[in-house]
PDB file of C-alpha atoms in Angstrom:
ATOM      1  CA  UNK A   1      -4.152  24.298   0.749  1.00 86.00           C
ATOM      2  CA  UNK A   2      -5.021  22.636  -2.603  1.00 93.00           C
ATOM      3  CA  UNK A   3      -1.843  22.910  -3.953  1.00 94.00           C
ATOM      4  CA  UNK A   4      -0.336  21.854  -0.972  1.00 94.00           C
ATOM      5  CA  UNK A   5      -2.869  18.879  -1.060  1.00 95.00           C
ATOM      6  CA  UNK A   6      -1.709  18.357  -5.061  1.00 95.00           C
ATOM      7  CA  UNK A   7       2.090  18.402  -3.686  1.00 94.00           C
ATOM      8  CA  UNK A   8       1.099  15.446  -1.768  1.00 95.00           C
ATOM      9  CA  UNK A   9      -0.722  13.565  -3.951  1.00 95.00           C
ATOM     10  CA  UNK A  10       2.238  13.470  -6.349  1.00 94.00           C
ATOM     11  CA  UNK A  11       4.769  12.943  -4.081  1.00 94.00           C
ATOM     12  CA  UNK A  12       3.101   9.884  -2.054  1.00 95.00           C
ATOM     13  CA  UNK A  13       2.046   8.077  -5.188  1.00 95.00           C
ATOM     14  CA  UNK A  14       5.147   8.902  -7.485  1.00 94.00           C
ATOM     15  CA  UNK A  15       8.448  10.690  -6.244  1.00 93.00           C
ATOM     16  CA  UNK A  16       8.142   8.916  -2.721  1.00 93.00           C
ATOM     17  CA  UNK A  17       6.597   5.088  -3.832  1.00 95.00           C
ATOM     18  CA  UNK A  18       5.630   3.615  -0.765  1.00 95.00           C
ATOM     19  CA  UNK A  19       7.340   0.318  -2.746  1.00 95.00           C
ATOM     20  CA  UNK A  20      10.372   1.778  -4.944  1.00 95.00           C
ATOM     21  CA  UNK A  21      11.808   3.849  -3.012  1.00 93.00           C
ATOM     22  CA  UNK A  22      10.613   3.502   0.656  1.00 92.00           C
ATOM     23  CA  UNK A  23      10.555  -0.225   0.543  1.00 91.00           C
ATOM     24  CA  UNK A  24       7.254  -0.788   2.777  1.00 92.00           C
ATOM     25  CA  UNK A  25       5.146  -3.472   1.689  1.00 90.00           C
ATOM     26  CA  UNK A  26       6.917  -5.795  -0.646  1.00 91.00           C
ATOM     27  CA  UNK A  27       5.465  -9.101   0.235  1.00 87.00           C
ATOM     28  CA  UNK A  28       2.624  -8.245  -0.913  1.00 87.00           C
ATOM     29  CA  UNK A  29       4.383  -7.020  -4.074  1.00 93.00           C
ATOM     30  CA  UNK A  30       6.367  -9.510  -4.831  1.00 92.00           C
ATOM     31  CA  UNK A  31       3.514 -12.363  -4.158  1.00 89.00           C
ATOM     32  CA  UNK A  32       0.468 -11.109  -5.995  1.00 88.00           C
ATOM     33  CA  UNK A  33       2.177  -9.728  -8.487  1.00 93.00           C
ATOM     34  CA  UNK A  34       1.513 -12.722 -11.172  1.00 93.00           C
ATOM     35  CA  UNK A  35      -1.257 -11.784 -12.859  1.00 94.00           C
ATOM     36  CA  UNK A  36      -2.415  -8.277 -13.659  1.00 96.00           C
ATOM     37  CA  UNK A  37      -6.281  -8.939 -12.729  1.00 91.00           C
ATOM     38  CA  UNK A  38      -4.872 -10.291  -9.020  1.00 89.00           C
ATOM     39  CA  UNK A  39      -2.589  -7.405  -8.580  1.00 93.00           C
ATOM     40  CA  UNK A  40      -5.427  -4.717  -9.676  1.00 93.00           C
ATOM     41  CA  UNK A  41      -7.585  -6.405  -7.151  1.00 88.00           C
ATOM     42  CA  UNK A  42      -5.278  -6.291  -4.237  1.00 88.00           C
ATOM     43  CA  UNK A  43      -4.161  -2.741  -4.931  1.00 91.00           C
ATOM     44  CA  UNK A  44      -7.939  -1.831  -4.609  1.00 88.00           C
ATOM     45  CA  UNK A  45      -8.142  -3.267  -1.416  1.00 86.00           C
ATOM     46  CA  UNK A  46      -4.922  -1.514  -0.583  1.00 90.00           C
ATOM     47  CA  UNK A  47      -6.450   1.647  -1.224  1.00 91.00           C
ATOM     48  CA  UNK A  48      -9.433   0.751   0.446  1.00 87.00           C
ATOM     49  CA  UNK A  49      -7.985   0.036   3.319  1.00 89.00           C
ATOM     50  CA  UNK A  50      -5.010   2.651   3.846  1.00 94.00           C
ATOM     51  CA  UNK A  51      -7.380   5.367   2.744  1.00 94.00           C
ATOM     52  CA  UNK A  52      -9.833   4.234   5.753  1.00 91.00           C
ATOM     53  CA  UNK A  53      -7.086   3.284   8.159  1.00 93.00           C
ATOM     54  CA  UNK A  54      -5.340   7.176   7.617  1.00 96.00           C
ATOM     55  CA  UNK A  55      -9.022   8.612   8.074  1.00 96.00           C
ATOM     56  CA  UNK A  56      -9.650   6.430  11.485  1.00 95.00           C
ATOM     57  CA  UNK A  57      -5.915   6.487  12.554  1.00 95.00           C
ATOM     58  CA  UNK A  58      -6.470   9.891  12.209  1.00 96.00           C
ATOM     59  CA  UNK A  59      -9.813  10.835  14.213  1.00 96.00           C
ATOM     60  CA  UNK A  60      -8.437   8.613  16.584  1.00 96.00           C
ATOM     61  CA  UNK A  61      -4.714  10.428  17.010  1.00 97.00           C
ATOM     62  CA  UNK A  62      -6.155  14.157  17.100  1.00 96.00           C
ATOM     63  CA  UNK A  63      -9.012  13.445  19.476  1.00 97.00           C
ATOM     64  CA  UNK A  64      -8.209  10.424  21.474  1.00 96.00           C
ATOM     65  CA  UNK A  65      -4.614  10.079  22.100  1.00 96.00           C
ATOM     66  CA  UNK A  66      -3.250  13.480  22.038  1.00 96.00           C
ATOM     67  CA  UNK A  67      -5.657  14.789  23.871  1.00 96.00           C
ATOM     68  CA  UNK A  68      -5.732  12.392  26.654  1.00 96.00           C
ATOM     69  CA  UNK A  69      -1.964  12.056  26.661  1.00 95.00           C
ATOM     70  CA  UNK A  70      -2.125   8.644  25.137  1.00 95.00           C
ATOM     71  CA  UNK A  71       0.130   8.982  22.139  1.00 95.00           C
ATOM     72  CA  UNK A  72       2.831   6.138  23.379  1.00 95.00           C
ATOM     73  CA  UNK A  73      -0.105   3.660  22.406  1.00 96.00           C
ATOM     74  CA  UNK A  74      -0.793   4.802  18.763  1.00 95.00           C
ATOM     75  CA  UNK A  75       1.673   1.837  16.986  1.00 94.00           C
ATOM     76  CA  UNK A  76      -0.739  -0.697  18.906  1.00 95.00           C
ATOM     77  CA  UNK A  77      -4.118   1.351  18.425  1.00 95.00           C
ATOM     78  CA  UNK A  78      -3.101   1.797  14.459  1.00 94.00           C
ATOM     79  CA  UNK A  79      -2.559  -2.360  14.471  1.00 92.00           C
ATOM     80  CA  UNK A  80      -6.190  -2.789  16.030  1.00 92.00           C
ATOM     81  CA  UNK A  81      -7.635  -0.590  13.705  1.00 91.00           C
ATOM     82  CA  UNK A  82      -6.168  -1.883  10.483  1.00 91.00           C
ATOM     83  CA  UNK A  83      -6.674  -5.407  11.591  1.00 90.00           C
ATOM     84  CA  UNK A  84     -10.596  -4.459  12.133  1.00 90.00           C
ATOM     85  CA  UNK A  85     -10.571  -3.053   8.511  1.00 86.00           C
ATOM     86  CA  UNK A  86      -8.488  -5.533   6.570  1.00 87.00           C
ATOM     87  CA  UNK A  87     -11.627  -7.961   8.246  1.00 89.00           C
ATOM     88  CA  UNK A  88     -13.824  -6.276   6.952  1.00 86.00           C
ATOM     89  CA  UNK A  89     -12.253  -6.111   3.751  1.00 84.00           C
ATOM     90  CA  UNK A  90     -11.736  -9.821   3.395  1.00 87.00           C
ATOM     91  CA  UNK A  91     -15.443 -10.246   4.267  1.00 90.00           C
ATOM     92  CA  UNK A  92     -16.903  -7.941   1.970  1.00 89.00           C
ATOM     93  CA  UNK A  93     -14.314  -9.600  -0.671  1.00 86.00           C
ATOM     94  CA  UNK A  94     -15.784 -13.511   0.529  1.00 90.00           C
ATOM     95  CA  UNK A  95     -19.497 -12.192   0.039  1.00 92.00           C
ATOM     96  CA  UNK A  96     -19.617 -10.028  -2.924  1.00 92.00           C
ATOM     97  CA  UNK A  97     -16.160 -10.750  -5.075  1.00 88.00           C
ATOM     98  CA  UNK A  98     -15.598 -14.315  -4.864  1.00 89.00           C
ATOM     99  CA  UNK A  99     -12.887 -14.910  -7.565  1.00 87.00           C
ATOM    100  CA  UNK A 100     -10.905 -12.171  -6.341  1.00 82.00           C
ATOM    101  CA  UNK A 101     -11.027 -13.048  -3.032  1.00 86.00           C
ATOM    102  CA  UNK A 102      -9.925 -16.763  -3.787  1.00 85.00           C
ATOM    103  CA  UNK A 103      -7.353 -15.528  -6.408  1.00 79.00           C
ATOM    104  CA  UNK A 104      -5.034 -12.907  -3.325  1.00 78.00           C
ATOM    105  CA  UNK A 105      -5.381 -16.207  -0.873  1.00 76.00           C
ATOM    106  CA  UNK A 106      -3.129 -15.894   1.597  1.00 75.00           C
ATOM    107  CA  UNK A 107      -2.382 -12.145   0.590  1.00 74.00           C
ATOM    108  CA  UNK A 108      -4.980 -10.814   1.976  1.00 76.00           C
ATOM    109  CA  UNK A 109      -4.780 -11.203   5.712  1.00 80.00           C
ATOM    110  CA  UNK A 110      -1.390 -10.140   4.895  1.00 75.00           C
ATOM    111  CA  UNK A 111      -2.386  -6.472   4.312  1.00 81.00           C
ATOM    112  CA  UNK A 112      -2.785  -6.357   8.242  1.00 75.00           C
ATOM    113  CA  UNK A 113       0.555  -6.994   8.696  1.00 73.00           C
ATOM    114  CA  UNK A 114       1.711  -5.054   5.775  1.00 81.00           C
ATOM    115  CA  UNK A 115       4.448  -2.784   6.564  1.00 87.00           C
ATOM    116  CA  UNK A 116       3.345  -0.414   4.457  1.00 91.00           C
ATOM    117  CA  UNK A 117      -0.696   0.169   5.386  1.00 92.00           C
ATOM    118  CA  UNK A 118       1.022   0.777   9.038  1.00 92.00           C
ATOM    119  CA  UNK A 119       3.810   2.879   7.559  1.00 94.00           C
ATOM    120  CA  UNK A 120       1.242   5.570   6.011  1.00 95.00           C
ATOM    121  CA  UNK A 121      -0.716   5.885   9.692  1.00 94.00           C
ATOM    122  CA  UNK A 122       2.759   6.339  11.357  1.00 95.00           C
ATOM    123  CA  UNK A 123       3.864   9.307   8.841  1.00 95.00           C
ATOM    124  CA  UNK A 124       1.111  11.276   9.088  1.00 96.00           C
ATOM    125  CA  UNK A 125       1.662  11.251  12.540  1.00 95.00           C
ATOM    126  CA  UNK A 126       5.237  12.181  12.385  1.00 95.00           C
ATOM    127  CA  UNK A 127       4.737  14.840   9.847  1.00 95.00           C
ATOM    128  CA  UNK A 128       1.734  16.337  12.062  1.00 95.00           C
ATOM    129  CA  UNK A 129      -0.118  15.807   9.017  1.00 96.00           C
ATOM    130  CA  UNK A 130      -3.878  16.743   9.866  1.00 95.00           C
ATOM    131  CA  UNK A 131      -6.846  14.190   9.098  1.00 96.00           C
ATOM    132  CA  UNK A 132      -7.681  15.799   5.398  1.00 96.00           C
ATOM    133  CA  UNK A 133      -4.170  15.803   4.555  1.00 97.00           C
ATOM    134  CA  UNK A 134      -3.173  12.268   6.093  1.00 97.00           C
ATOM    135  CA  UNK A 135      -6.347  11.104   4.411  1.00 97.00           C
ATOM    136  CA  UNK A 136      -4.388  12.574   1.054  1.00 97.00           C
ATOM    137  CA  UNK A 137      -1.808  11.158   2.128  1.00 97.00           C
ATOM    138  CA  UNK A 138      -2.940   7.478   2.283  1.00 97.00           C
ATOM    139  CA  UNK A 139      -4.749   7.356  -0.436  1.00 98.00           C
ATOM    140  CA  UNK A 140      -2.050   8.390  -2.630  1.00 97.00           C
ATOM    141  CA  UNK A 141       0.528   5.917  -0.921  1.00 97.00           C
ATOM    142  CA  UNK A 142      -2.124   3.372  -1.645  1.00 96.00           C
ATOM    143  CA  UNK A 143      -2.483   4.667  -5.261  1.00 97.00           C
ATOM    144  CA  UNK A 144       1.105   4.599  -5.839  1.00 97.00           C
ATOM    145  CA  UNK A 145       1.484   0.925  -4.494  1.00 97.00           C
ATOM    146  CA  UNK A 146      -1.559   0.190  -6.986  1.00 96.00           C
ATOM    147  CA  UNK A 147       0.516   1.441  -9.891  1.00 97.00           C
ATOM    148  CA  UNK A 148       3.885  -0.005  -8.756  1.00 97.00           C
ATOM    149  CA  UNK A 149       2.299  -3.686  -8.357  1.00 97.00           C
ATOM    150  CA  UNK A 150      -0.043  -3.487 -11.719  1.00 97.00           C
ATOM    151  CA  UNK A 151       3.347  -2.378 -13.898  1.00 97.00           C
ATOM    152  CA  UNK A 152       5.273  -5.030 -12.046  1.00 98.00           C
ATOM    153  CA  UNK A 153       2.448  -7.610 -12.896  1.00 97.00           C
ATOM    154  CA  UNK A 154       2.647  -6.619 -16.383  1.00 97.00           C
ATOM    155  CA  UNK A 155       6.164  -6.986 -16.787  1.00 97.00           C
ATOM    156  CA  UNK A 156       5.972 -10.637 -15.243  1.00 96.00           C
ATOM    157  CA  UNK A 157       3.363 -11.815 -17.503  1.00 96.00           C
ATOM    158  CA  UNK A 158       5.587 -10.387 -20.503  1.00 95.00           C
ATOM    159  CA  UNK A 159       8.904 -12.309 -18.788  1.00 93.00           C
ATOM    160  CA  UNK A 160       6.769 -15.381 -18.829  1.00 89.00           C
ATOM    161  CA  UNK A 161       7.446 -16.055 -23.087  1.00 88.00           C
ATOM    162  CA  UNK A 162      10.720 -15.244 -22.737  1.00 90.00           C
ATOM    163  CA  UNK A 163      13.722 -16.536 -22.946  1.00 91.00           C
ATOM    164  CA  UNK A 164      15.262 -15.924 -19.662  1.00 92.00           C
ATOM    165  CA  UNK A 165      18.898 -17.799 -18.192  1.00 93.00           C
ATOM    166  CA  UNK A 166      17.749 -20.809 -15.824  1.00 93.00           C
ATOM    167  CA  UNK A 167      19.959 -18.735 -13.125  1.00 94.00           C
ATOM    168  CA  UNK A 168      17.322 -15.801 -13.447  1.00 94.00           C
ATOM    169  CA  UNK A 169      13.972 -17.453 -13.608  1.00 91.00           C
ATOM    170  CA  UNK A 170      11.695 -16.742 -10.837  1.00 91.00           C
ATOM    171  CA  UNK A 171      12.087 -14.683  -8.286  1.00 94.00           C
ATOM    172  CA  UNK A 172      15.870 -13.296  -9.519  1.00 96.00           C
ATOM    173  CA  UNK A 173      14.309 -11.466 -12.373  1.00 96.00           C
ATOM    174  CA  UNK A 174      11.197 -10.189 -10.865  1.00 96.00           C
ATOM    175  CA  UNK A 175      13.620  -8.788  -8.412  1.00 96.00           C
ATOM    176  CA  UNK A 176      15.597  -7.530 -11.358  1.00 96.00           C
ATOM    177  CA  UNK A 177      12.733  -6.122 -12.552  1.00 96.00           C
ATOM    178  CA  UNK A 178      11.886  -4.545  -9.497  1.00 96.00           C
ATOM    179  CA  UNK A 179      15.320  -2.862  -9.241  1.00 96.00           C
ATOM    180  CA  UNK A 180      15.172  -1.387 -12.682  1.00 96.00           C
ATOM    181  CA  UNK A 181      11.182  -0.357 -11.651  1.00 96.00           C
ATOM    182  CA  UNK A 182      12.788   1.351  -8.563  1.00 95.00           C
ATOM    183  CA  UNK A 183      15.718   3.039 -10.605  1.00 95.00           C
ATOM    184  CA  UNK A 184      13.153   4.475 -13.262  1.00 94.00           C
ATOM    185  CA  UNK A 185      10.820   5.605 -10.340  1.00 93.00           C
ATOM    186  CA  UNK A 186      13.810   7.979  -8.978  1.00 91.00           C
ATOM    187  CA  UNK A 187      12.899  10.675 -12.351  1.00 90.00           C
ATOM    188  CA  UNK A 188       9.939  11.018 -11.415  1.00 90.00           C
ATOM    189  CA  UNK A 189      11.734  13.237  -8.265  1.00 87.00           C
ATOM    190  CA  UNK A 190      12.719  16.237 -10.816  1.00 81.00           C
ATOM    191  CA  UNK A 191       8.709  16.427 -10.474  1.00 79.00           C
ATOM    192  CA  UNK A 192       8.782  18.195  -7.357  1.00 74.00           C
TER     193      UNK A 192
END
């Protein structure tokens, strides 16, 4: 079980990035990635909020929907429930973390629609994960997004004293960037 669990945890956040190699959630991504305090801050709430959308998706899959023969509904009951949590999110943020909530701006309503938080909730119910492993699951998607966007964020704020080719500044390189991040990510699947 644990080392099942450890298989996981590896795989989700590293061999399998929900961003380098599955390509869920890249507006996010690409957007906050600017500065490395912004992109640390919205990977948090990432993992805040796919962590707590796996553990309701889940409670809700095993003992509402399969149970009453309901499961053609889950894509629209895993919308309601992230949308619920990335408002509370964004409210905790505007009370207590006022800076960080000002600094991801449009970003963070964003994580409701972001293909990867709904992604995560859909695999573990594809892979008949059960709640303590989808939890797993979701938290190390989220932690593997984290890492992904905080490396990318570095890189940027390096590539900003540069001296790139007017043709590549701005989004090209960042993309470039993001290709090369993507085509590193794929050693880390001797891992497993």
């Amino acid at each position: 079980m644990i080392k099942d669990l450890l298989i996981i945890l590896i795989s989700s956040s590293l061999v399998s990035n929900v961003v380098l190699s599955q390509f869920l959630g890249l507006c996010p991504f690409l957007g906050v990635s600017k500065k490395t305090d912004t992109a640390a801050g919205m990977g948090t709430a990432v993992i805040f909020v796919i962590t707590l959308a796996s553990a309701v998706a889940g409670v809700i899959y095993q003992y509402i929907l399969k149970p009453f023969d309901l499961t053609y509904l889950q894509t629209i009951v895993f919308i309601l429930v992230i949308a619920a949590l990335v408002q509370f999110v964004e409210m905790f943020l505007k009370k207590f973390m006022k800076p960080l909530y000002q600094a991801l701006g449009v970003y963070l309503p964003l994580i409701t629609t972001n293909c990867a938080v709904l992604g995560v909730a859909l695999t573990n119910v594809q892979k008949q994960y059960g709640i303590l492993t989808g939890i797993v699951n979701g938290f190390a998607t989220a932690v593997g997004f984290t890492i992904a966007i905080v490396i990318l964020a570095g890189l940027r704020e390096k590539l900003e004293y540069n001296d790139i080719p007017e043709s590549f500044k701005g989004m090209p390189i960042v993309l470039v960037t993001a290709g090369l991040m993507a085509i590193a990510f794929c050693g880390f699947s001797g891992l497993l």
